[in-house]
Coordinates of C-alpha atoms in Angstrom, one line a residue:
M1 CA -28.4 -19.0 13.2
N2 CA -25.4 -20.8 11.7
K3 CA -24.2 -19.5 8.4
V4 CA -23.2 -21.9 5.7
G5 CA -20.7 -20.7 3.1
L6 CA -21.4 -22.3 -0.3
S7 CA -18.8 -23.2 -2.9
V8 CA -21.2 -23.7 -5.8
C9 CA -21.1 -22.9 -9.5
Y10 CA -24.0 -20.4 -9.7
D11 CA -23.1 -18.0 -12.4
T12 CA -22.4 -20.4 -15.3
K13 CA -24.3 -20.3 -18.5
N14 CA -26.0 -23.7 -17.9
F15 CA -29.6 -24.4 -17.0
G16 CA -28.9 -27.5 -14.9
S17 CA -26.2 -25.7 -12.8
Q18 CA -28.5 -22.8 -11.9
L19 CA -31.3 -25.2 -11.0
Q20 CA -29.2 -27.4 -8.7
V21 CA -27.8 -24.3 -6.9
L22 CA -31.4 -23.0 -6.5
A23 CA -32.5 -26.3 -5.0
T24 CA -29.4 -26.6 -2.7
I25 CA -30.1 -23.2 -1.2
N26 CA -33.8 -23.8 -0.9
Q27 CA -33.3 -27.1 1.0
I28 CA -30.6 -25.8 3.3
E29 CA -32.6 -22.8 4.3
K30 CA -35.7 -25.0 4.8
L31 CA -33.6 -26.8 7.4
G32 CA -33.1 -23.5 9.3
Y33 CA -29.7 -22.3 8.2
D34 CA -28.5 -19.1 6.6
T35 CA -26.6 -19.4 3.3
E36 CA -24.2 -17.3 1.4
I37 CA -22.6 -18.1 -2.0
I38 CA -18.9 -17.4 -1.7
R39 CA -17.5 -15.5 -4.6
Y40 CA -13.8 -15.8 -5.3
K41 CA -11.6 -14.4 -7.9
K42 CA -7.9 -15.4 -8.3
K43 CA -5.2 -12.8 -8.4
I44 CA -2.8 -13.3 -11.3
S45 CA 0.7 -13.9 -9.9
L46 CA 3.8 -15.8 -10.6
S47 CA 2.9 -18.4 -8.0
L48 CA -0.6 -18.9 -9.5
I49 CA 1.0 -19.4 -13.0
I50 CA 3.4 -22.0 -11.6
Q51 CA 0.6 -23.7 -9.7
N52 CA -1.5 -24.0 -12.9
I53 CA 1.3 -25.5 -15.1
P54 CA 0.1 -29.1 -14.4
R55 CA -3.1 -28.2 -16.2
L56 CA -1.2 -28.0 -19.4
F57 CA -0.6 -31.7 -19.1
N58 CA -4.3 -32.5 -18.3
G59 CA -5.9 -34.0 -21.4
Q60 CA -9.4 -33.1 -20.3
Y61 CA -8.5 -29.5 -19.6
I62 CA -6.7 -29.1 -23.0
N63 CA -9.6 -30.8 -24.8
G64 CA -12.0 -28.3 -23.2
L65 CA -9.9 -25.4 -24.4
I66 CA -9.6 -26.8 -27.9
K67 CA -13.3 -27.4 -28.1
S68 CA -14.2 -23.9 -26.8
N69 CA -11.8 -22.2 -29.3
K70 CA -13.2 -24.3 -32.1
K71 CA -16.7 -23.4 -31.2
N72 CA -16.0 -19.7 -31.0
K73 CA -14.1 -19.8 -34.3
L74 CA -16.9 -21.5 -36.2
L75 CA -19.6 -19.3 -34.6
S76 CA -17.7 -16.2 -35.6
K77 CA -18.8 -16.8 -39.2
Y78 CA -22.4 -16.2 -38.2
P79 CA -22.7 -12.8 -36.4
E80 CA -26.5 -13.2 -36.0
I81 CA -26.0 -16.4 -34.0
V82 CA -23.3 -14.7 -31.9
D83 CA -25.7 -11.8 -31.1
N84 CA -28.4 -14.3 -30.2
I85 CA -26.1 -16.2 -27.8
K86 CA -25.3 -12.8 -26.1
I87 CA -29.0 -12.3 -25.5
R88 CA -29.3 -15.8 -24.0
N89 CA -26.2 -15.2 -21.8
N90 CA -27.8 -12.0 -20.5
R91 CA -30.9 -14.0 -19.6
F92 CA -28.7 -16.4 -17.7
S93 CA -27.1 -13.5 -15.8
K94 CA -30.5 -11.9 -15.0
F95 CA -31.8 -15.2 -13.6
A96 CA -28.7 -15.5 -11.4
N97 CA -29.1 -11.9 -10.2
D98 CA -32.8 -12.3 -9.5
N99 CA -32.6 -15.6 -7.7
F100 CA -29.2 -15.7 -5.9
I101 CA -29.5 -12.8 -3.5
N102 CA -27.3 -14.0 -0.6
V103 CA -23.9 -13.7 -2.2
S104 CA -20.6 -12.5 -0.7
N105 CA -18.5 -9.6 -1.9
F106 CA -15.8 -10.9 -4.2
Y107 CA -12.7 -12.2 -2.4
Y108 CA -9.7 -11.4 -4.5
G109 CA -6.8 -13.8 -4.0
W110 CA -6.3 -16.8 -1.9
H111 CA -5.3 -15.0 1.3
S112 CA -8.4 -12.8 1.2
L113 CA -10.6 -15.9 0.7
K114 CA -8.9 -17.8 3.6
N115 CA -9.3 -14.8 5.9
A116 CA -12.9 -14.4 5.1
A117 CA -13.5 -18.1 5.7
K118 CA -12.2 -17.7 9.2
K119 CA -14.3 -14.7 10.0
N120 CA -17.6 -15.0 8.1
Y121 CA -18.8 -18.6 8.1
D122 CA -19.6 -21.3 10.6
M123 CA -19.4 -24.2 8.2
F124 CA -18.9 -24.8 4.5
L125 CA -20.6 -26.9 1.8
C126 CA -19.6 -27.7 -1.7
G127 CA -21.9 -29.2 -4.3
S128 CA -23.4 -30.3 -6.5
D129 CA -22.6 -31.1 -10.1
Q130 CA -19.2 -32.0 -11.6
L131 CA -17.2 -29.7 -9.4
W132 CA -14.5 -32.4 -8.8
L133 CA -13.7 -33.0 -12.4
P134 CA -10.0 -33.7 -12.7
S135 CA -9.6 -30.7 -14.9
N136 CA -10.9 -28.5 -12.0
L137 CA -8.4 -29.8 -9.4
E138 CA -6.1 -26.8 -9.6
S139 CA -8.9 -24.4 -8.6
H140 CA -8.7 -25.6 -4.9
F141 CA -12.0 -23.7 -4.4
Y142 CA -14.6 -26.4 -4.9
T143 CA -12.6 -28.8 -2.8
L144 CA -12.9 -26.5 0.2
E145 CA -9.1 -26.3 0.7
Y146 CA -9.5 -22.6 1.7
A147 CA -11.7 -23.5 4.7
P148 CA -10.0 -23.7 8.1
N149 CA -9.2 -27.1 9.5
E150 CA -11.2 -26.6 12.6
K151 CA -14.5 -25.6 10.8
P152 CA -16.9 -28.2 9.4
K153 CA -16.7 -29.0 5.7
I154 CA -19.5 -30.9 3.9
S155 CA -19.9 -32.1 0.3
Y156 CA -23.4 -32.6 -1.0
A157 CA -23.8 -34.8 -4.2
T158 CA -20.5 -33.6 -5.5
S159 CA -19.4 -35.4 -8.6
F160 CA -16.1 -36.3 -10.2
G161 CA -17.8 -36.5 -13.6
V162 CA -15.5 -39.3 -14.7
G163 CA -15.1 -43.0 -14.1
E164 CA -11.6 -42.8 -12.7
I165 CA -9.1 -40.3 -11.3
P166 CA -5.8 -39.9 -13.3
W167 CA -3.0 -41.7 -11.4
Y168 CA -1.0 -38.5 -11.0
Q169 CA -3.9 -36.7 -9.2
K170 CA -4.8 -39.5 -6.7
N171 CA -2.7 -38.3 -3.8
R172 CA -3.9 -34.7 -4.0
T173 CA -7.5 -36.0 -4.4
K174 CA -7.1 -38.2 -1.3
K175 CA -5.7 -35.2 0.6
Y176 CA -8.7 -32.9 0.0
L177 CA -11.2 -35.7 0.5
N178 CA -9.7 -36.5 3.9
R179 CA -10.2 -32.9 5.1
L180 CA -14.0 -33.1 4.6
N181 CA -16.0 -34.0 7.7
H182 CA -19.0 -35.3 5.8
I183 CA -18.9 -36.6 2.2
S184 CA -21.7 -37.6 -0.1
T185 CA -21.5 -38.0 -3.9
R186 CA -24.1 -38.2 -6.7
E187 CA -22.9 -41.3 -8.5
L188 CA -22.2 -44.9 -7.5
K189 CA -18.9 -44.6 -9.3
G190 CA -18.0 -41.6 -7.2
A191 CA -18.6 -43.6 -4.0
E192 CA -16.2 -46.2 -5.4
I193 CA -13.5 -43.7 -6.1
I194 CA -13.8 -42.2 -2.6
N195 CA -13.6 -45.6 -1.0
D196 CA -10.6 -46.6 -3.1
L197 CA -8.7 -43.5 -2.2
T198 CA -9.7 -43.0 1.5
G199 CA -11.3 -46.2 2.7
R200 CA -14.4 -44.3 3.6
D201 CA -17.9 -45.6 2.7
V202 CA -19.9 -42.6 1.6
Q203 CA -23.6 -42.1 0.9
V204 CA -24.8 -41.7 -2.7
V205 CA -27.4 -39.0 -2.6
C206 CA -29.7 -37.5 -5.2
D207 CA -28.9 -34.4 -7.3
P208 CA -30.1 -31.3 -5.5
T209 CA -32.9 -30.8 -8.1
L210 CA -34.5 -34.0 -6.8
L211 CA -34.6 -32.7 -3.2
L212 CA -37.6 -30.7 -4.2
T213 CA -40.9 -32.3 -5.2
K214 CA -42.8 -31.4 -8.4
E215 CA -45.2 -29.3 -6.3
E216 CA -42.3 -27.4 -4.8
W217 CA -40.8 -26.7 -8.2
D218 CA -44.2 -25.6 -9.5
K219 CA -44.2 -22.9 -6.7
L220 CA -40.6 -21.9 -7.3
I221 CA -41.0 -21.7 -11.1
P222 CA -44.6 -21.1 -12.0
N223 CA -46.0 -22.7 -15.2
H224 CA -46.2 -20.6 -18.3
T225 CA -46.3 -21.3 -22.0
V226 CA -43.2 -20.7 -24.1
V227 CA -44.3 -22.3 -27.4
N228 CA -48.0 -22.3 -28.5
E229 CA -47.9 -25.4 -30.6
K230 CA -47.5 -29.1 -29.8
Y231 CA -43.8 -29.9 -29.9
I232 CA -41.0 -32.3 -29.1
F233 CA -38.4 -30.6 -26.9
C234 CA -35.0 -31.6 -28.2
Y235 CA -32.4 -30.6 -25.6
F236 CA -29.0 -31.8 -27.0
L237 CA -25.7 -30.6 -25.6
G238 CA -23.6 -33.2 -27.5
E239 CA -22.5 -33.3 -31.1
N240 CA -24.2 -36.4 -32.4
E241 CA -26.0 -35.5 -35.6
N242 CA -27.8 -38.8 -35.8
H243 CA -29.7 -37.9 -32.6
R244 CA -31.1 -34.9 -34.5
L245 CA -32.0 -37.0 -37.5
Q246 CA -33.8 -39.5 -35.3
A247 CA -35.7 -36.6 -33.6
Q248 CA -36.7 -35.2 -37.0
K249 CA -38.0 -38.6 -38.1
L250 CA -40.1 -38.8 -34.9
A251 CA -41.5 -35.3 -35.4
N252 CA -42.6 -36.3 -38.9
Q253 CA -44.3 -39.4 -37.6
F254 CA -46.3 -37.6 -35.0
N255 CA -46.8 -34.3 -36.8
L256 CA -45.1 -32.3 -34.1
K257 CA -42.9 -29.3 -34.1
I258 CA -39.3 -29.5 -32.8
V259 CA -38.1 -26.9 -30.2
T260 CA -34.4 -26.6 -29.6
I261 CA -31.9 -24.5 -27.6
P262 CA -28.8 -24.6 -29.9
F263 CA -25.1 -23.9 -29.5
L264 CA -24.9 -24.2 -25.7
D265 CA -21.9 -26.5 -25.3
N266 CA -20.8 -27.1 -28.9
Y267 CA -21.1 -25.8 -32.5
V268 CA -23.0 -28.5 -34.4
E269 CA -23.4 -27.6 -38.1
I270 CA -26.8 -29.3 -38.4
D271 CA -28.2 -27.1 -35.6
R272 CA -28.2 -24.1 -37.9
F273 CA -31.2 -25.7 -39.6
F274 CA -32.5 -28.2 -37.0
G275 CA -35.8 -27.6 -35.4
D276 CA -38.8 -25.4 -36.0
Y277 CA -38.1 -23.2 -33.0
S278 CA -34.5 -22.4 -32.2
L279 CA -34.7 -20.4 -28.9
Y280 CA -32.2 -17.9 -27.5
D281 CA -34.2 -15.3 -25.7
I282 CA -35.0 -17.6 -22.8
D283 CA -33.9 -18.3 -19.2
T284 CA -33.9 -21.1 -16.7
N285 CA -37.6 -20.6 -15.9
D286 CA -38.4 -21.1 -19.6
F287 CA -36.2 -24.2 -19.8
V288 CA -38.2 -25.9 -17.0
N289 CA -41.5 -24.9 -18.7
L290 CA -40.3 -26.2 -22.1
I291 CA -40.0 -29.6 -20.5
R292 CA -43.3 -29.3 -18.6
N293 CA -45.4 -28.6 -21.7
A294 CA -43.7 -30.8 -24.3
E295 CA -45.4 -33.8 -25.8
F296 CA -42.1 -35.7 -25.8
V297 CA -38.6 -34.9 -24.5
L298 CA -35.4 -36.1 -26.3
T299 CA -32.2 -35.2 -24.5
D300 CA -28.6 -36.1 -23.8
S301 CA -28.6 -33.9 -20.7
F302 CA -28.6 -35.1 -17.1
H303 CA -30.9 -32.3 -15.8
G304 CA -33.0 -32.5 -18.9
T305 CA -33.6 -36.1 -17.9
I306 CA -34.3 -35.2 -14.2
F307 CA -36.9 -32.6 -15.0
S308 CA -38.5 -35.0 -17.5
I309 CA -38.9 -37.4 -14.7
L310 CA -40.2 -34.9 -12.2
N311 CA -42.8 -33.8 -14.7
N312 CA -43.8 -37.4 -15.7
K313 CA -42.9 -36.9 -19.3
K314 CA -42.4 -39.5 -22.0
F315 CA -38.7 -39.1 -22.7
I316 CA -35.7 -40.8 -24.1
T317 CA -32.1 -40.0 -23.0
F318 CA -29.3 -40.3 -25.5
N319 CA -25.6 -40.9 -24.6
R320 CA -23.7 -37.6 -25.0
F321 CA -20.3 -39.3 -24.7
D322 CA -18.8 -42.5 -26.1
S323 CA -19.0 -44.9 -23.2
K324 CA -15.5 -46.2 -24.0
S325 CA -13.9 -42.7 -23.9
K326 CA -11.8 -41.7 -20.9
N327 CA -13.5 -38.4 -21.0
S328 CA -17.0 -39.9 -20.8
R329 CA -19.3 -38.3 -18.3
N330 CA -22.1 -40.8 -18.7
S331 CA -21.7 -42.2 -15.2
R332 CA -24.2 -39.7 -13.6
I333 CA -27.0 -40.9 -16.0
D334 CA -25.9 -44.5 -15.5
S335 CA -26.3 -44.1 -11.8
L336 CA -29.6 -42.3 -11.9
F337 CA -31.2 -44.8 -14.2
K338 CA -29.9 -47.7 -12.1
V339 CA -31.2 -46.3 -8.9
L340 CA -34.6 -45.4 -10.4
N341 CA -34.8 -48.6 -12.4
I342 CA -35.6 -46.8 -15.7
Q343 CA -32.9 -48.2 -18.0
E344 CA -35.4 -48.7 -20.8
R345 CA -35.6 -44.9 -21.3
R346 CA -32.0 -45.0 -22.6
Y347 CA -31.9 -44.7 -26.4
N348 CA -31.4 -48.0 -28.1
S349 CA -30.3 -47.7 -31.8
K350 CA -31.6 -51.2 -32.5
L351 CA -35.2 -50.1 -31.9
E352 CA -37.4 -47.5 -33.6
L353 CA -37.4 -44.3 -31.5
S354 CA -41.1 -44.1 -32.0
E355 CA -41.6 -47.5 -30.3
Q356 CA -39.4 -46.6 -27.4
I357 CA -40.9 -43.2 -26.6
I358 CA -44.5 -44.2 -26.7
K359 CA -44.1 -46.9 -24.1
D360 CA -45.8 -46.1 -20.8
I361 CA -43.6 -45.3 -17.8
D362 CA -44.7 -46.6 -14.5
Y363 CA -44.3 -43.2 -12.8
G364 CA -46.0 -44.5 -9.6
T365 CA -43.0 -46.7 -9.0
V366 CA -40.5 -44.3 -10.4
I367 CA -41.7 -41.5 -8.1
N368 CA -41.7 -43.8 -5.1
N369 CA -38.1 -44.6 -5.9
V370 CA -37.4 -40.8 -6.2
E371 CA -39.1 -40.2 -2.8
S372 CA -37.0 -42.9 -1.1
L373 CA -33.8 -41.4 -2.5
R374 CA -35.0 -37.9 -1.6
N375 CA -35.8 -38.9 2.0
D376 CA -32.4 -40.6 2.4
S377 CA -30.6 -37.6 0.9
I378 CA -32.4 -35.0 3.1
N379 CA -31.6 -37.1 6.1
Y380 CA -27.9 -37.1 5.1
L381 CA -28.0 -33.3 4.7
T382 CA -29.9 -32.8 7.9
N383 CA -27.5 -34.9 10.0
A384 CA -24.3 -33.4 8.3
L385 CA -25.4 -29.9 9.1
A386 CA -26.6 -30.7 12.6
A387 CA -23.3 -32.5 13.4
S388 CA -21.5 -29.4 12.2
E389 CA -23.2 -26.9 14.6

């Protein structure tokens, strides 16, 4: 049986990332292939330091460092929150250890990784999520640059996460894209970027989490109750305080509790007091079930949106990023809503939130659109893997 080496982000402290890796592995193994998550750690050396100097001029990378340092500094004032976040991070790690069994030993250093790639795998796949963010370019791992030229290399639903590639990265981006035997991307904008750089027309496929039906997710993550009251699940990763205020207004109108998972990506001052249930001691299974059992879902998250759709929830998606910002990552939600024709589930500040969320969703049509996208995506994956044997 052919063995597929996976370059995926499985151990991050992010619900969506863990779910898309779980779905990727599940689907590839259903198609009859062995999988192994490749684990790579860089060796600190002078050449590595020199290689990473360009990152110091990457605005997105620097902004990420500044934001992370700011978050940690602000949280340090509240030891009880820091302790609670450690509990949640431990739950993330336990989920990864329990669910991602087929993992390699750690390959330390680039030469070790390249040697293992020659000996241990028949083909390679990277995906999904925003692995091709410009700020990630210097890693060379999620671009499969370590894989031998003669072995097949596939991308599944890999995303750039941005609307355009910085001019100074275009040649290097073109180079790694041209090494891939089969390319698919998750966003319409991603397909445009690839075509502009390489001249290749590539397929836009669904996020891996949509490869599995609701029934398959129900088996993979059984239903259980996390909160025993009727509630609105507010899953906000961004910093917009108005989104929280709108949620509180909605909760008051419908006499519902608010459930949150605070301080995942950012420190937002209002989140110290926002919500009736601020949850920390939860894992990715709980995240899915919080969506399943909510009366309404309010989110600025891509995967929060996807699991709302899969579970036929009444939901509204807010923009996490300013659409005019160069660092905006709204394109993945733009693409999803366009493909599924559900643009009306985007928050519109000119309307009352209560009016927007109670509108019925034609889930018969939506799920038909999901199934069509899913079938096309499974066909891509099936053909790409078969052609690589």
